[in-house]
Amino acid sequence: MKSIIQSKTFDEERSLYNIKDAKIINCSFKGSTDGESPLKEARDIVVINSDFSLRYPIWHTIKFTIEESRFDTSSRAPIWYGKEGNIKKTKINSIKCLRNCENIEVDDCEISSEEAGWMSDNIKINNSTISGDYLFLKSNNIDINNSQLIGKYGLQYMKNVRINHSTLDTKDAFWHSENVIVSDSDINGAYLGWYSKNLTLINCNIKGTQPFCYCENLIMIHCTMDGCDLAFEYSAVDADIKGNILSVKNPKSGYIRADFIGDIILTDSIMDSTAIINTTKK
């Protein structure tokens, strides 16, 4: 049976260091002592309705649940090197959240954090909003559902990613990514997917200039492209587009089908284009 720590305030260095099998309820981690790492190396803990204002509060923690809690800007780098964690109905407003973490589930959360989710593995995001530049840089095995990602340069250098029924407002998304599948989602931002490998988009709405350049094995199924010009430069692509593409420029190979294409530019290329480009309506 878990021990219970309730309605207390902690501000000392490593105040609950290496605590095990505990439930922490209605507690505050803040104060004049301003100690760091209050829950470092904790094991099998549940944190409910608590407030964090100390740096590095949850590091090297294994088997943890955080529910209905709040991390403010003073809780710098709040969750690093964590394993087997669940974060639910929690608000995090602090830089560098979730780094080098494994097997983490995030549900119904609001996270505002520059450099969130870096170099992590097996992360599941559901019904959440996450904002910040360079989200999930160099992370692998990521599953995102019914969520919103906001910020420049998101989802770069990632492998094995699935995104469903979500909205991405992120410039330069998926650069150098591998094995990504996005379905039934809205993607808003310029320079989408450059240098990606095995990027698949199904029933997606895409907005922004110069998407999908230097791609390998780009697949697009029943997608729309709004305001997309100079698309597919030097890419190997199989694209089935509903509606209009403003312009297509020097695709490397494959097939591009759309209802309308404003301009097909096949000049000033560094390679021969073998791509077949068709419009279904005149």
XYZ file of C-alpha atoms in Angstrom:
282
model
C 0.000 0.000 0.000
C 1.347 3.403 -0.963
C 2.328 5.860 1.733
C 0.485 9.188 1.463
C 2.061 12.637 1.592
C -0.636 15.284 1.567
C -0.968 19.090 1.712
C 2.709 19.821 2.367
C 5.211 22.303 0.935
C 8.763 21.321 0.007
C 11.536 23.711 -1.021
C 14.764 21.965 0.007
C 17.277 20.267 -2.295
C 16.172 16.704 -3.158
C 13.381 16.945 -0.591
C 11.781 13.615 -1.590
C 14.809 12.049 -3.242
C 14.474 8.324 -4.049
C 11.011 8.116 -2.505
C 9.264 4.832 -3.311
C 5.690 3.585 -3.451
C 4.123 6.910 -2.486
C 1.092 9.034 -3.264
C 1.713 12.793 -3.218
C -1.512 14.813 -3.008
C -2.146 18.599 -2.925
C 1.530 19.405 -2.358
C 3.640 22.398 -3.422
C 7.270 22.278 -4.474
C 8.386 25.888 -4.047
C 9.818 28.271 -1.509
C 12.705 30.513 -0.483
C 15.268 27.715 -0.216
C 14.726 27.082 -3.946
C 16.142 23.552 -3.829
C 16.470 21.494 -6.996
C 15.397 17.965 -7.950
C 12.711 17.290 -5.323
C 11.552 13.968 -6.820
C 14.752 12.779 -8.463
C 15.185 8.982 -8.624
C 11.658 8.378 -7.300
C 10.060 4.987 -7.946
C 6.402 3.997 -8.290
C 4.818 7.331 -7.325
C 1.506 9.058 -8.002
C 1.340 12.867 -7.915
C -2.132 14.456 -7.771
C -3.158 18.134 -7.801
C 0.291 19.454 -6.963
C 2.285 22.541 -7.972
C 5.904 22.656 -9.112
C 8.113 25.762 -9.099
C 11.549 24.180 -8.497
C 14.097 23.262 -11.154
C 14.526 19.695 -12.439
C 11.693 18.290 -10.305
C 11.256 14.844 -11.867
C 14.500 13.309 -13.160
C 15.433 9.624 -13.468
C 11.988 8.734 -12.137
C 10.510 5.323 -12.984
C 6.864 4.243 -12.848
C 5.188 7.561 -12.175
C 1.778 9.121 -12.666
C 1.130 12.874 -12.627
C -2.507 14.000 -12.564
C -4.180 17.418 -12.489
C -0.951 19.174 -11.587
C 0.856 22.328 -12.677
C 4.470 23.091 -13.613
C 5.311 26.795 -13.986
C 8.247 28.492 -15.686
C 10.443 28.092 -12.599
C 10.270 24.289 -12.864
C 12.917 24.326 -15.589
C 13.473 21.035 -17.459
C 10.761 19.336 -15.399
C 10.817 15.731 -16.658
C 14.066 14.144 -17.922
C 15.247 10.525 -18.145
C 11.832 9.271 -16.999
C 10.515 5.801 -17.778
C 7.050 4.260 -17.652
C 5.153 7.450 -16.913
C 1.620 8.756 -17.298
C 0.865 12.482 -17.380
C -2.846 13.327 -17.251
C -4.869 16.559 -17.190
C -1.751 18.513 -16.328
C -0.501 21.965 -17.380
C 3.209 22.418 -18.042
C 4.621 25.851 -18.852
C 8.351 25.282 -18.615
C 11.256 24.946 -21.022
C 12.704 21.557 -22.034
C 9.964 19.238 -20.844
C 10.318 15.497 -21.566
C 13.883 14.776 -22.666
C 15.510 11.352 -22.983
C 12.309 9.735 -21.730
C 10.908 6.282 -22.542
C 7.427 4.794 -22.477
C 5.476 7.911 -21.546
C 1.757 8.574 -22.113
C 0.398 12.131 -22.175
C -3.389 12.540 -21.988
C -5.547 15.693 -21.900
C -2.597 17.978 -21.169
C -1.618 21.541 -22.074
C 2.116 21.867 -22.562
C 3.972 25.032 -23.539
C 7.651 24.193 -23.668
C 10.527 25.102 -25.945
C 12.519 22.000 -26.894
C 9.876 19.577 -25.624
C 10.151 15.854 -26.202
C 13.734 15.691 -27.441
C 15.539 12.367 -27.926
C 12.751 10.282 -26.423
C 11.315 6.887 -27.335
C 7.832 5.372 -27.304
C 5.798 8.468 -26.446
C 2.000 8.526 -26.821
C 0.134 11.843 -26.968
C -3.667 11.927 -26.793
C -6.147 14.846 -26.698
C -3.440 17.365 -25.849
C -2.056 20.702 -27.005
C 1.725 21.082 -27.161
C 3.453 24.290 -28.225
C 7.106 25.182 -28.675
C 9.802 25.179 -31.329
C 11.667 21.993 -32.280
C 9.071 19.692 -30.722
C 10.152 16.024 -30.456
C 13.535 16.514 -32.111
C 15.320 13.186 -32.727
C 12.620 11.130 -31.026
C 11.428 7.697 -32.183
C 8.268 5.606 -31.973
C 5.855 8.479 -31.376
C 2.057 8.115 -31.535
C -0.046 11.314 -31.593
C -3.861 11.318 -31.641
C -6.497 14.077 -31.518
C -3.900 16.659 -30.577
C -2.529 20.027 -31.663
C 1.161 20.791 -32.150
C 2.180 24.433 -32.482
C 5.633 25.894 -33.170
C 8.375 26.102 -35.773
C 10.677 23.252 -36.804
C 8.636 20.458 -35.259
C 9.048 16.707 -35.665
C 12.502 16.723 -37.243
C 14.995 13.841 -37.384
C 12.330 11.432 -36.099
C 11.704 7.770 -36.916
C 8.576 5.645 -36.718
C 5.842 8.215 -36.124
C 2.061 7.927 -36.430
C -0.232 10.967 -36.252
C -4.020 10.767 -36.496
C -6.842 13.338 -36.388
C -4.518 16.134 -35.333
C -3.532 19.674 -36.312
C 0.079 20.670 -36.924
C 0.947 24.369 -37.140
C 4.671 24.008 -37.657
C 7.087 25.336 -40.247
C 9.730 22.924 -41.588
C 7.987 19.874 -40.115
C 9.343 16.353 -40.678
C 12.751 17.405 -42.028
C 15.017 14.331 -42.226
C 12.264 12.171 -40.704
C 11.835 8.474 -41.562
C 8.823 6.175 -41.540
C 6.109 8.700 -40.710
C 2.383 8.156 -41.332
C -0.049 11.062 -40.922
C -3.774 10.514 -41.458
C -6.913 12.675 -41.312
C -4.965 15.709 -40.145
C -4.382 19.382 -40.993
C -0.775 20.455 -41.598
C -0.094 24.181 -41.826
C 3.415 25.464 -42.492
C 6.000 26.200 -45.151
C 8.740 23.843 -46.375
C 7.026 20.681 -45.195
C 8.811 17.341 -45.233
C 12.128 18.234 -46.845
C 14.701 15.406 -46.901
C 12.173 12.952 -45.453
C 12.173 9.226 -46.202
C 9.022 7.086 -46.269
C 6.613 9.899 -45.399
C 2.968 8.895 -45.983
C 0.014 11.295 -45.759
C -3.568 10.034 -45.983
C -6.645 12.287 -46.134
C -4.624 15.285 -44.996
C -5.142 18.991 -45.684
C -1.808 20.707 -46.380
C -1.047 24.424 -46.506
C 2.188 26.282 -47.197
C 4.797 27.134 -49.768
C 7.404 24.769 -51.246
C 6.439 21.472 -49.645
C 8.056 18.064 -50.096
C 11.462 18.739 -51.630
C 14.255 16.134 -51.686
C 11.891 13.430 -50.401
C 12.413 9.688 -50.839
C 9.315 7.526 -51.205
C 6.765 10.230 -50.461
C 3.191 8.883 -50.640
C 0.098 11.091 -50.567
C -3.381 9.566 -50.689
C -6.520 11.717 -51.107
C -4.862 14.865 -49.792
C -5.561 18.524 -50.525
C -2.886 21.196 -51.056
C -3.786 24.825 -50.355
C -1.318 27.564 -51.309
C 1.312 24.964 -52.185
C 3.677 26.176 -54.883
C 6.988 24.791 -56.161
C 6.090 21.396 -54.737
C 8.009 18.110 -54.991
C 11.361 19.453 -56.193
C 13.825 16.533 -56.598
C 11.458 14.125 -54.833
C 10.448 10.536 -55.556
C 6.710 10.771 -55.071
C 3.375 9.026 -55.560
C 0.758 11.714 -54.931
C -3.023 11.605 -55.398
C -4.261 15.152 -54.773
C -7.851 16.352 -54.588
C -8.210 19.833 -56.053
C -5.507 22.251 -57.086
C -1.725 22.467 -56.747
C -0.380 25.947 -57.487
C 2.798 24.637 -59.078
C 5.001 21.561 -59.318
C 8.737 21.956 -59.860
C 11.234 19.368 -61.130
C 10.030 16.214 -59.377
C 12.588 13.426 -59.527
C 10.366 10.429 -60.228
C 7.001 8.791 -59.612
C 3.423 9.917 -60.235
C 1.597 13.137 -59.423
C -2.155 13.317 -59.992
C -4.348 16.329 -59.238
C -7.545 17.908 -60.484
C -5.637 21.054 -61.502
C -1.998 22.135 -61.516
C -1.347 25.824 -62.113
C 2.219 25.499 -63.402
C 4.451 22.532 -64.169
C 8.051 23.748 -64.066
C 10.607 21.448 -65.677
C 13.519 23.811 -66.229
C 16.874 24.573 -64.636
C 17.036 21.133 -63.026
C 20.166 19.364 -61.781
C 18.683 15.990 -62.847
C 16.360 14.487 -65.404
C 12.760 14.136 -64.290
C 11.028 10.812 -64.973
C 7.889 11.705 -63.036
C 4.495 11.352 -64.713
C 2.223 14.311 -64.004
C -1.493 14.150 -64.783
C -4.455 16.455 -64.249
C -7.902 14.908 -64.150
C -9.848 18.051 -65.049
C -9.269 20.707 -67.672
